[in-house]
mmCIF file of C-alpha atoms in Angstrom:
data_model
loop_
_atom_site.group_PDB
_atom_site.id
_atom_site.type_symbol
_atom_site.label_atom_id
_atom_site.label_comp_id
_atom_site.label_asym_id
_atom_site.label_seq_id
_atom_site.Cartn_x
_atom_site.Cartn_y
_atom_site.Cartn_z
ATOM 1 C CA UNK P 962 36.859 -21.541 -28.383
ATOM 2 C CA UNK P 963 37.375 -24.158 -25.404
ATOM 3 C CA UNK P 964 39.429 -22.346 -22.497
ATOM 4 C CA UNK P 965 40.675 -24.778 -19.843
ATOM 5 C CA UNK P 966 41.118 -22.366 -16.582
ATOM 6 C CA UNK P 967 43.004 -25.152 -14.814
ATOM 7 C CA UNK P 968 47.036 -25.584 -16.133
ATOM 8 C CA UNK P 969 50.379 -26.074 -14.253
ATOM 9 C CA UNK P 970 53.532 -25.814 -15.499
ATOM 10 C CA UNK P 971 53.940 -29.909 -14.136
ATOM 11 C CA UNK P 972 56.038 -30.535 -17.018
ATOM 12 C CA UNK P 973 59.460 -27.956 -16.996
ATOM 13 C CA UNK P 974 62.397 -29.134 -17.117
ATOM 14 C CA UNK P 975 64.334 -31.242 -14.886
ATOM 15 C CA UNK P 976 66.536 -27.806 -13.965
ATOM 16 C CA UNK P 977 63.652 -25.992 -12.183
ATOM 17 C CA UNK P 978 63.923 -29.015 -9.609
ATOM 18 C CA UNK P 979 67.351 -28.895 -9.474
ATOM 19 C CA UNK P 980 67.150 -25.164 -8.573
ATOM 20 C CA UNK P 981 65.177 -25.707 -5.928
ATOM 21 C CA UNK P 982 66.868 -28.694 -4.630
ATOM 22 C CA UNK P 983 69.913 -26.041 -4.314
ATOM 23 C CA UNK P 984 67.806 -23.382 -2.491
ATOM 24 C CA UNK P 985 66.108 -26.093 -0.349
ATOM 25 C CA UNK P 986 69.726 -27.235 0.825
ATOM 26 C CA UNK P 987 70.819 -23.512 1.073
ATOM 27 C CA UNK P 988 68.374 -22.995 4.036
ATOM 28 C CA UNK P 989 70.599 -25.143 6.305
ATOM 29 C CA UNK P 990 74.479 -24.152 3.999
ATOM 30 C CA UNK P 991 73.762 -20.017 2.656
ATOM 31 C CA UNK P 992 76.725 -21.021 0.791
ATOM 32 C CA UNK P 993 74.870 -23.575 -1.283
ATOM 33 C CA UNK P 994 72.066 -21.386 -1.833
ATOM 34 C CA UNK P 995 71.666 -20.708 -5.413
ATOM 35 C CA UNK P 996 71.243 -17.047 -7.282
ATOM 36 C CA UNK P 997 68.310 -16.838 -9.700
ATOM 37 C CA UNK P 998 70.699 -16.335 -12.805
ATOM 38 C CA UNK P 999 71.965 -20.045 -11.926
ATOM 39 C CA UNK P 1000 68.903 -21.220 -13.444
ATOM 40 C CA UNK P 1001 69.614 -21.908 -17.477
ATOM 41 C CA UNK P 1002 66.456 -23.001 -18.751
ATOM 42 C CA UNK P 1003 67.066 -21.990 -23.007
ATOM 43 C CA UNK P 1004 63.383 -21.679 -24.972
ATOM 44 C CA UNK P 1005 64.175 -24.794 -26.955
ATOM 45 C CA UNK P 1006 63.926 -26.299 -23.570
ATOM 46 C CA UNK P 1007 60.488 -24.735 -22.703
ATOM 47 C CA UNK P 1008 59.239 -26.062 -26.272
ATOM 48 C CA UNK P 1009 59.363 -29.379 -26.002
ATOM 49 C CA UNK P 1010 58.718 -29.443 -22.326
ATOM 50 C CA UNK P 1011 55.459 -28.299 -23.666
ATOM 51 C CA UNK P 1012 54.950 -29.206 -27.103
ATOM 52 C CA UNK P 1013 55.232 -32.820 -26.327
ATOM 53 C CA UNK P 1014 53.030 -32.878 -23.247
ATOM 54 C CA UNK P 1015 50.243 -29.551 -22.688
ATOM 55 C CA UNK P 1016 50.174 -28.858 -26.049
ATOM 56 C CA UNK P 1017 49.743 -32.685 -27.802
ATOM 57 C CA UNK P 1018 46.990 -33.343 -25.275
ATOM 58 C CA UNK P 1019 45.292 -29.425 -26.120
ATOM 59 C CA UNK P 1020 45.368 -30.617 -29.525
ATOM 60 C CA UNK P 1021 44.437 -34.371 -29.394
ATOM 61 C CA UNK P 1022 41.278 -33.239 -27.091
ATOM 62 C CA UNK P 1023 39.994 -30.156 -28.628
ATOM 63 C CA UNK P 1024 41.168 -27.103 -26.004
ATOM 64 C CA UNK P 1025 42.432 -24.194 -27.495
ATOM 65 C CA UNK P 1026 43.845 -21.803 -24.245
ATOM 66 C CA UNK P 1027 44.993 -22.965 -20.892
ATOM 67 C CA UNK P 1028 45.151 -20.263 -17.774
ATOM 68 C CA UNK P 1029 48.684 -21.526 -16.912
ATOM 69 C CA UNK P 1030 50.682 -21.009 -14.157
ATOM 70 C CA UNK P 1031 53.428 -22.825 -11.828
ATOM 71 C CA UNK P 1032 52.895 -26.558 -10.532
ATOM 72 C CA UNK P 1033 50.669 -26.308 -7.509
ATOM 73 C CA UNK P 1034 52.759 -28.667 -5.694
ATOM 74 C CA UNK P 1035 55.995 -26.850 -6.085
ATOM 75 C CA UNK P 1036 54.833 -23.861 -4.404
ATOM 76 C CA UNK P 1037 55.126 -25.247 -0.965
ATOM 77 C CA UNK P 1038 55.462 -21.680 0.834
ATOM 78 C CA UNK P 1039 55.840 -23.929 4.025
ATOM 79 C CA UNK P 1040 59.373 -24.614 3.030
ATOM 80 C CA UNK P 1041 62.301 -21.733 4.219
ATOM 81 C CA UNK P 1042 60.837 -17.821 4.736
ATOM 82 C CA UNK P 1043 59.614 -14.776 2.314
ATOM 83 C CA UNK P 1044 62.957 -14.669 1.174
ATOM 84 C CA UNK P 1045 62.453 -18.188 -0.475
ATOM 85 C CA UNK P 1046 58.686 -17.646 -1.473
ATOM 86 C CA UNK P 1047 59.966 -14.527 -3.579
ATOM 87 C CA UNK P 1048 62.962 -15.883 -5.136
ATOM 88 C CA UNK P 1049 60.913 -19.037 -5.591
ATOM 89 C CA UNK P 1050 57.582 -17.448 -6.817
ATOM 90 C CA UNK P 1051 59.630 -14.913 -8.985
ATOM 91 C CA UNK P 1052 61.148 -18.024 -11.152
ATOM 92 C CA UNK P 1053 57.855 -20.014 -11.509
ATOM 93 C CA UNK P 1054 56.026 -17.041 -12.366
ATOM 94 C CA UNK P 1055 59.088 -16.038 -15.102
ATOM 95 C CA UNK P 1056 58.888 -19.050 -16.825
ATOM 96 C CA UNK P 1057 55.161 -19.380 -17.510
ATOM 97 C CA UNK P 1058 55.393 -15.866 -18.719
ATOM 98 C CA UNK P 1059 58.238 -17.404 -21.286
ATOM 99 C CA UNK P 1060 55.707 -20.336 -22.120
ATOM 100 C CA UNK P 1061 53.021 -17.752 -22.550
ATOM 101 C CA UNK P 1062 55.577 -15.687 -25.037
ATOM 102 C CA UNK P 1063 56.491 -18.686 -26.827
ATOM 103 C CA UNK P 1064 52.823 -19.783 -27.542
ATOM 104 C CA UNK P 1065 50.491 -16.883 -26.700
ATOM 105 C CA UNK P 1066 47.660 -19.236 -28.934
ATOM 106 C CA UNK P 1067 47.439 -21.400 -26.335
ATOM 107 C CA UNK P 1068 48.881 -20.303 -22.610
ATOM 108 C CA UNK P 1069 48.280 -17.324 -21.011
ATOM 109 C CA UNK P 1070 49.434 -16.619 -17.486
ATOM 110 C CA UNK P 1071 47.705 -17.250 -13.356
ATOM 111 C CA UNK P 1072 50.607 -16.096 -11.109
ATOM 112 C CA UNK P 1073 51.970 -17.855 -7.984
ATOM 113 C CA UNK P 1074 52.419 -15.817 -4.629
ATOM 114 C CA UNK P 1075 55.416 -15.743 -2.458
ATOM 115 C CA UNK P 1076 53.194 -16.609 0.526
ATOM 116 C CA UNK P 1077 55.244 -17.144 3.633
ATOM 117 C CA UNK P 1078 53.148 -18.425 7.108
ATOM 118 C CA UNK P 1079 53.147 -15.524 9.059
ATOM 119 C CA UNK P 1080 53.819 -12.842 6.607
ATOM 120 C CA UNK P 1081 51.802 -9.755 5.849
ATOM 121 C CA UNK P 1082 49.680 -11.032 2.830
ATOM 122 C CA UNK P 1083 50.425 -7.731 1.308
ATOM 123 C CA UNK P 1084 54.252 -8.576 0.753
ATOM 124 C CA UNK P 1085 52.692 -10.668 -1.888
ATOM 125 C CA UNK P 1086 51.150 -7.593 -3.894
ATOM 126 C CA UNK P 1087 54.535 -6.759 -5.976
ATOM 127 C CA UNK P 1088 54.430 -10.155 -7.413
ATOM 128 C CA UNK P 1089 51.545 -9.892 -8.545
ATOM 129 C CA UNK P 1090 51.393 -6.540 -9.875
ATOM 130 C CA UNK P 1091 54.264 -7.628 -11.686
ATOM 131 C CA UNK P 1092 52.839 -10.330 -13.205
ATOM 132 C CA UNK P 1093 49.992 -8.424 -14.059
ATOM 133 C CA UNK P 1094 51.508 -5.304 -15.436
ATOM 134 C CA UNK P 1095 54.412 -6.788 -17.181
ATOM 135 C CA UNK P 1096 53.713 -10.009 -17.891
ATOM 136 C CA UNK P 1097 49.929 -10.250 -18.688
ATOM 137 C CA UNK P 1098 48.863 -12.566 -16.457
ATOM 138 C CA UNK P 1099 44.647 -12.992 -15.513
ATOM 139 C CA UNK P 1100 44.762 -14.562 -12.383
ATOM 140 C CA UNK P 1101 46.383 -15.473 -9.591
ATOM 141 C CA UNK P 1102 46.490 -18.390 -7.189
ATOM 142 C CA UNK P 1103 45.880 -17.800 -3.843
ATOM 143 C CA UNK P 1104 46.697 -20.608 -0.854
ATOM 144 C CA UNK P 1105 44.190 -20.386 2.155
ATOM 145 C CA UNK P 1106 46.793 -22.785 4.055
ATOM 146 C CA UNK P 1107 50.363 -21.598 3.271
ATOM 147 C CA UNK P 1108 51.715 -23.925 6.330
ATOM 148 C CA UNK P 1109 51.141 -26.690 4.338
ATOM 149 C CA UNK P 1110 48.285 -28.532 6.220
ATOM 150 C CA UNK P 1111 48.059 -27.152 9.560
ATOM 151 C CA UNK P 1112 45.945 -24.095 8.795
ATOM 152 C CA UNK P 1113 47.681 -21.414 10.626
ATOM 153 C CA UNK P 1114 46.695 -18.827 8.885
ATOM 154 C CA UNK P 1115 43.185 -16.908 9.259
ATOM 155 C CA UNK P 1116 40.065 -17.976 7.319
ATOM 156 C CA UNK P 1117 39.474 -16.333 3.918
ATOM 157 C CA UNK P 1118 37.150 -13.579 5.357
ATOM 158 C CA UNK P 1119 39.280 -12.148 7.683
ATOM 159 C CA UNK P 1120 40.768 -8.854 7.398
ATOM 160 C CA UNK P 1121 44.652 -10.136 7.213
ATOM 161 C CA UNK P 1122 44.039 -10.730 3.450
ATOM 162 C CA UNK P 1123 42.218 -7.146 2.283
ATOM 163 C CA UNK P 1124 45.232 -6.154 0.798
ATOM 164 C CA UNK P 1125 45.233 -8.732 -0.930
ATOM 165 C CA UNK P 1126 41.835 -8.360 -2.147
ATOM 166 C CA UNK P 1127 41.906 -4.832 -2.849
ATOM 167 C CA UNK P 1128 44.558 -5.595 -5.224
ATOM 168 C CA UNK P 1129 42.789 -8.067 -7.056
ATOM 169 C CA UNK P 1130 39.413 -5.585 -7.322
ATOM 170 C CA UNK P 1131 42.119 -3.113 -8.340
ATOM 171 C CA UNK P 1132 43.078 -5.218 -11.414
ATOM 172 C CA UNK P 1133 40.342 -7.040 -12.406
ATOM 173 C CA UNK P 1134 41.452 -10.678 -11.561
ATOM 174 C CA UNK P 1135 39.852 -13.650 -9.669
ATOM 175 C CA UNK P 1136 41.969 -16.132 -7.387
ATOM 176 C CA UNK P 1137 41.945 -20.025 -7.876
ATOM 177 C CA UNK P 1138 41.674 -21.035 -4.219
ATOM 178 C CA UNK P 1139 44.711 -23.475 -4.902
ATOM 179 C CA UNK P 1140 47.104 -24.683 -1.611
ATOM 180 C CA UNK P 1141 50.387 -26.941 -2.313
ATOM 181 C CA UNK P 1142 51.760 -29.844 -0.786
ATOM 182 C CA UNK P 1143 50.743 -31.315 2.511
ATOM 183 C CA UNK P 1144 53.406 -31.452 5.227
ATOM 184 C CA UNK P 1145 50.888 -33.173 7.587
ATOM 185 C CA UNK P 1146 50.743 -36.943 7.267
ATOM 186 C CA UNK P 1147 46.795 -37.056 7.757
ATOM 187 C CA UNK P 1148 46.207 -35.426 5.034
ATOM 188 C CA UNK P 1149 47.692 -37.189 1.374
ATOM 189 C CA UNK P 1150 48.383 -33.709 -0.471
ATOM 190 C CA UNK P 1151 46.280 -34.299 -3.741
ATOM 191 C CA UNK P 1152 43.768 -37.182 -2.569
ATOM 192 C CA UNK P 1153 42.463 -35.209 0.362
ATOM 193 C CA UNK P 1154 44.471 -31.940 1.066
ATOM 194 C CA UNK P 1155 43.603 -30.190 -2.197
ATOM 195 C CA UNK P 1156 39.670 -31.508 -1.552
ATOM 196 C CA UNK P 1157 39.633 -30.369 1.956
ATOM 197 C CA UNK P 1158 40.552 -27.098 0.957
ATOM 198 C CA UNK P 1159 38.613 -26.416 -1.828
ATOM 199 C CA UNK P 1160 35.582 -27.485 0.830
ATOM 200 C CA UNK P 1161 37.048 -25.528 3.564
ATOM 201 C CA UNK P 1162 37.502 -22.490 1.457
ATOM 202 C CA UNK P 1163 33.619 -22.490 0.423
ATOM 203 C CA UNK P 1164 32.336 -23.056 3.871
ATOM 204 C CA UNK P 1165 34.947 -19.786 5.552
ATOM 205 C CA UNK P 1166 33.033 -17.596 2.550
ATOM 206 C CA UNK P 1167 29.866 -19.018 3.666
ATOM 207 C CA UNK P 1168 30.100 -17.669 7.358
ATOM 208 C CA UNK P 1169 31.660 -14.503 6.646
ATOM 209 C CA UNK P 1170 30.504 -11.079 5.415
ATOM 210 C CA UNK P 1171 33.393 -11.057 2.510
ATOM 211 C CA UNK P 1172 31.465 -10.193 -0.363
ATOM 212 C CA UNK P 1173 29.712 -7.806 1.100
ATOM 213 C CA UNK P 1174 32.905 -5.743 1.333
ATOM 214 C CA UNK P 1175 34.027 -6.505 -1.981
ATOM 215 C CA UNK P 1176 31.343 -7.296 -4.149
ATOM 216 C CA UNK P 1177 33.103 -7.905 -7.097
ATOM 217 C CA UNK P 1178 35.955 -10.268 -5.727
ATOM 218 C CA UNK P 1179 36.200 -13.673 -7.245
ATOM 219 C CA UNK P 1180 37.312 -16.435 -6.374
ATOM 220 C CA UNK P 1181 37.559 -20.327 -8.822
ATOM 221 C CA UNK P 1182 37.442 -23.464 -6.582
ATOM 222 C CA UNK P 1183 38.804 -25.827 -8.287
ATOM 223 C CA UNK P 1184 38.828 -29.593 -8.460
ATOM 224 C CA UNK P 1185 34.879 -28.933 -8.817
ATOM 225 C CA UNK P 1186 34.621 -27.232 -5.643
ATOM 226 C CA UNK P 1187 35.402 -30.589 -3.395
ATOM 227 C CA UNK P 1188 32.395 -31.686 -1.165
ATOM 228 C CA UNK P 1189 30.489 -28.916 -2.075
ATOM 229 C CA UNK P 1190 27.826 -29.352 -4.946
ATOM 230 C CA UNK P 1191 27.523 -33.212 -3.109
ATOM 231 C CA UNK P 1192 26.748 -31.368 -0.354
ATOM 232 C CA UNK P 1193 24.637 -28.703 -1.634
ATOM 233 C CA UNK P 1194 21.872 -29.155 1.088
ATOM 234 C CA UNK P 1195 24.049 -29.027 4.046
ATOM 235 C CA UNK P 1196 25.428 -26.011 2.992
ATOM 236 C CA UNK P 1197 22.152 -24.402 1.751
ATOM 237 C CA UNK P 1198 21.458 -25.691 5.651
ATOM 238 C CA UNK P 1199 23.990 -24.412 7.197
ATOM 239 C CA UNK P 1200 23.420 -20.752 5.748
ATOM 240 C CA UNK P 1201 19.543 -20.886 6.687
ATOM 241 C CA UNK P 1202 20.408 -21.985 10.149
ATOM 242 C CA UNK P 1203 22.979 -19.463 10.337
ATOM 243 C CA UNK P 1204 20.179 -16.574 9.172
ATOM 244 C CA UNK P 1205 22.550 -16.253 5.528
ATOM 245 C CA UNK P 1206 20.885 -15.125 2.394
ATOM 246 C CA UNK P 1207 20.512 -18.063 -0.267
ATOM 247 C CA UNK P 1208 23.569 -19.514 -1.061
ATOM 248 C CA UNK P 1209 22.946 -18.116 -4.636
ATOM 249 C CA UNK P 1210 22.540 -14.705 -3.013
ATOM 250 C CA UNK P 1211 25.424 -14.275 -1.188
ATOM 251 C CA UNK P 1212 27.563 -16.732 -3.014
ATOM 252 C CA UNK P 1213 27.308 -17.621 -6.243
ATOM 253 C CA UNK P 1214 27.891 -14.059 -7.608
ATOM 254 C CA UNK P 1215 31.458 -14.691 -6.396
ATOM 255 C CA UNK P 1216 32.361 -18.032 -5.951
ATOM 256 C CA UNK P 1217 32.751 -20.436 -9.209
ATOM 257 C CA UNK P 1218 33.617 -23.933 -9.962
ATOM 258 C CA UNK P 1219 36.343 -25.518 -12.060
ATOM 259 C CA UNK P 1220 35.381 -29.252 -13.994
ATOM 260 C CA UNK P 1221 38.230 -30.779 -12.740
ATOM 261 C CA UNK P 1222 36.514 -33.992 -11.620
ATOM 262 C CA UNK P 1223 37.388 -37.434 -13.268
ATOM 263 C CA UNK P 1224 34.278 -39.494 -13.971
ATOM 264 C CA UNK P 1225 31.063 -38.572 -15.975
ATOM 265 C CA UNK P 1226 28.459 -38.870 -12.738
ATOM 266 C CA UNK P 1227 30.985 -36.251 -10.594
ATOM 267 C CA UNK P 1228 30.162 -33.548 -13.772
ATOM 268 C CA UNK P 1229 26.456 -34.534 -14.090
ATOM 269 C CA UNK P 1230 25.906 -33.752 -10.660
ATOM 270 C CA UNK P 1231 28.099 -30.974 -10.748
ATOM 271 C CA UNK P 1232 26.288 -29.607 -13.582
ATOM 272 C CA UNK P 1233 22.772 -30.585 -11.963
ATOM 273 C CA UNK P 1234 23.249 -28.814 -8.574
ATOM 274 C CA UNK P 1235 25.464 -25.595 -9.490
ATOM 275 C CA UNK P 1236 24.221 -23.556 -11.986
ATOM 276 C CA UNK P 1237 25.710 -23.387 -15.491
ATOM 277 C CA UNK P 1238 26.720 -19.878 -15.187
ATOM 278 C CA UNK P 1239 29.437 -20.785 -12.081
ATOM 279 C CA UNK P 1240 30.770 -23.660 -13.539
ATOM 280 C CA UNK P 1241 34.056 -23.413 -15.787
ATOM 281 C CA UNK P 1242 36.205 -26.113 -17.973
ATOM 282 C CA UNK P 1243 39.400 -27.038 -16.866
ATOM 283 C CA UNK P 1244 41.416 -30.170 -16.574
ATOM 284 C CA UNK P 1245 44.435 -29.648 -14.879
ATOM 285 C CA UNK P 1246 46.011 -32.300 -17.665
ATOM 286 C CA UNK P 1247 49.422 -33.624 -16.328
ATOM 287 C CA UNK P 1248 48.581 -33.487 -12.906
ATOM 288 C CA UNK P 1249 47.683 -35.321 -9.771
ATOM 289 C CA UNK P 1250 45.673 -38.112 -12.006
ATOM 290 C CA UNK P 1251 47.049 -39.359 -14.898
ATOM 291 C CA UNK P 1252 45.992 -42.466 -15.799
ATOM 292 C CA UNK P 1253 43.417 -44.084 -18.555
ATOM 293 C CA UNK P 1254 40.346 -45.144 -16.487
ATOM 294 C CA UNK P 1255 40.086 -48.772 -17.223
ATOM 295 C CA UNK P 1256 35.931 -48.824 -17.392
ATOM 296 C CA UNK P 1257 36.339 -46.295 -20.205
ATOM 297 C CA UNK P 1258 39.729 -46.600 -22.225
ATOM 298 C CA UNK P 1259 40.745 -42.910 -21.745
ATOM 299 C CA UNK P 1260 42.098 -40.522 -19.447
ATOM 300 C CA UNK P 1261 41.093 -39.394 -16.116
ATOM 301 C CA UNK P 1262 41.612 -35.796 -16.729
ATOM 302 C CA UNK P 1263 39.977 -35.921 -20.225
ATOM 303 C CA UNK P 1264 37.363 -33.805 -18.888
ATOM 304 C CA UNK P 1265 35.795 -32.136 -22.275
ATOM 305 C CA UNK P 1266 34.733 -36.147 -22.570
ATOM 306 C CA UNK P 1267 32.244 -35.897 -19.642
ATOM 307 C CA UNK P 1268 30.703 -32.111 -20.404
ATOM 308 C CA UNK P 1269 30.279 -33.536 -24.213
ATOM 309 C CA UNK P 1270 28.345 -36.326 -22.377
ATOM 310 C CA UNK P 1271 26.674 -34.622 -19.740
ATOM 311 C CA UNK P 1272 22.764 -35.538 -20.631
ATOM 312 C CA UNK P 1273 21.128 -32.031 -18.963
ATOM 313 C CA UNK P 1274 23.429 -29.646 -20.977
ATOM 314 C CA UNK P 1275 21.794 -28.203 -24.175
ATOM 315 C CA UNK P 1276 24.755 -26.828 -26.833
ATOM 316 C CA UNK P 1277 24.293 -23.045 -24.726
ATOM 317 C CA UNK P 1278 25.345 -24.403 -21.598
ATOM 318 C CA UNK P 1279 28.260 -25.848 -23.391
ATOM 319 C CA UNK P 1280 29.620 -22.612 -24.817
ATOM 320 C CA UNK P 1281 28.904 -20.621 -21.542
ATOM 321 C CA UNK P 1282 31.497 -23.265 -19.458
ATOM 322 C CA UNK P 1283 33.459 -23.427 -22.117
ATOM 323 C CA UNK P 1284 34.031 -20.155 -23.243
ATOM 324 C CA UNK P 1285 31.765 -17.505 -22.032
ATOM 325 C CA UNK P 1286 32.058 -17.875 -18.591
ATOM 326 C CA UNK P 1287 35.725 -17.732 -18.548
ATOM 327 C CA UNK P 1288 35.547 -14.726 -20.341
ATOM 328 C CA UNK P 1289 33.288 -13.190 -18.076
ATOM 329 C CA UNK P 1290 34.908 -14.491 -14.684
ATOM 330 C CA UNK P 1291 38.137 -13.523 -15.925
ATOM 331 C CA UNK P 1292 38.070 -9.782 -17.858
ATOM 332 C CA UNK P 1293 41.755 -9.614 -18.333
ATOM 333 C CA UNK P 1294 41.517 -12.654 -20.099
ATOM 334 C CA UNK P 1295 38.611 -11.681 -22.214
ATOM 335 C CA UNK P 1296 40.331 -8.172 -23.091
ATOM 336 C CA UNK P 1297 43.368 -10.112 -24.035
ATOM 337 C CA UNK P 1298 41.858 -12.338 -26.687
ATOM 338 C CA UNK P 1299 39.438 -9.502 -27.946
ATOM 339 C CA UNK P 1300 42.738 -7.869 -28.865
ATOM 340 C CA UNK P 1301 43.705 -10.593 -30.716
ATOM 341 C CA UNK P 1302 40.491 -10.181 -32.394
ATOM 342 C CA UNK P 1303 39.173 -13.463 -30.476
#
């Protein structure tokens, strides 16, 4: 089986935008502020939003199951208060869960958070014990930077997300270390904002004393963890000079990497530097880079292309990133296909 941990919903239909277009404009007019049951999305809708995007490409490039949850981009808990995040964060949320239901071969659910800068991180725990409880969901995403690019909120190791964490120990479930659009000109949201992050994210677990409290908390960086397996010295640097166990002491029992990076010498040296056992398929297909690469004829986001290719993997390594470690990294996951007798 070839899971791809890396899916958004980029594809719904036109009325999700239109919602949210409504609630946007309802921040300044509460009388043009939409209720949740405004939203008519029917499940014919939801079909072939999917089957003719997600699910031709699954099928056209050999993935099976996709970890799916709401488009990254859309989150953007910068925009109005809680109020918004929850309304907003409840809809996403819904309709992956009615994706999930309508093809439970091939999606299964990562929840968005109603994040809100400033907020408690724990008025995010009903959502996602929600999502977990009755909708099935294995994951959540979790945004380090809910202001969208001015990082107001505390780094990942500080106490103001526990709850948070305790929650996701509780139930079994990693976090993608995902943030949404950029509000900050200096930083183009997908081209540097998403890489930043993913860097950023690695380096505030690096100089804390996170895992130490929660052992068994897990966190996927995605888009192949940004700067860090090019980086790999610096950081294995930075922790010596900073009198940190080996990175693959105190990290890499926590901390894994998606394969979301678009050209075969990105994955080599991904798959050169950080061991097999950390790194994970994905492509997030249908999302920030969509294109065919001209020096190769197909897409970008193809990614099963470069693991196929990737000269230092044996046939093991293959089935370990794409299967086996998603299993392992993600237990509700692996519980829910072994019930399916997967």
């Amino acid at each position: 089986m070839i899971i791809d941990i890396h899916g958004h919903y980029t594809t719904a239909p036109q009325a999700l935008e239109d919602w949210r277009k409504r609630q946007i404009a309802g921040l300044k007019d509460p009388a043009a502020a939409p209720r949740a049951a405004d939203l008519h999305i029917s499940d014919d809708e939801i079909r072939e939003s999917i089957v003719a995007n997600q699910l031709r490409l699954m099928q056209a490039r050999g993935s099976d199951l996709t970890i799916f949850s709401p488009r990254a981009s859309f989150m953007a808990h910068h925009i109005g208060d809680l109020q918004t995040s929850q309304a907003w964060a409840a809809i996403c949320n819904e309709l992956c869960h009615r994706v999930a239901t309508l093809f439970p071969d091939h999606f299964i659910g990562a929840a968005m958070l109603p994040q809100s800068p400033g907020a408690p991180i724990a008025t995010s725990i009903a959502e996602l014990e929600r999502c977990v409880k009755e909708y099935g969901f294995v994951a959540i995403n979790l945004n380090p930077d809910p202001s969208g690019g001015h990082w107001t909120s505390p780094p990942l190791g500080d106490r103001y997300w526990y709850p948070l964490y305790e929650k996701m120990v509780e139930h079994d479930i990693p976090a993608m270390v995902h943030v949404s659009t950029s509000c900050n000109a200096c930083f183009h949201t997908t081209g540097a904002h998403y890489l930043n992050a993913d860097t950023t994210a690695f380096m505030q677990c690096l100089t804390s004393d996170l895992f130490k409290d929660f052992p068994d908390l897990k966190f996927v960086i995605p888009h192949g963890g940004g700067a860090v397996p090019y980086h790999w010295g610096r950081f294995r640097g930075l922790a010596q000079e900073m009198k940190k166990p080996p990175l693959d002491e105190s990290l890499l029992n926590n901390i894994f990497f998606d394969t979301c990076v678009y050209h075969q010498p990105g994955i080599d040296l991904l798959a050169r530097v950080i061991p097999v056992r950390n790194v994970l398929f994905a492509s997030e297909m249908i999302g920030a880079v969509r294109g065919i690469d001209p020096t190769t004829g197909f897409h970008y986001d193809d990614t099963r292309r470069y693991i196929d290719a990737a000269p230092q993997l044996t046939d093991a390594d293959r089935q370990q990133i794409y299967e086996g470690n998603a299993r392992r990294v993600y237990p509700r996951l692996d519980a829910a296909l072994k019930a399916r007798g997967k």
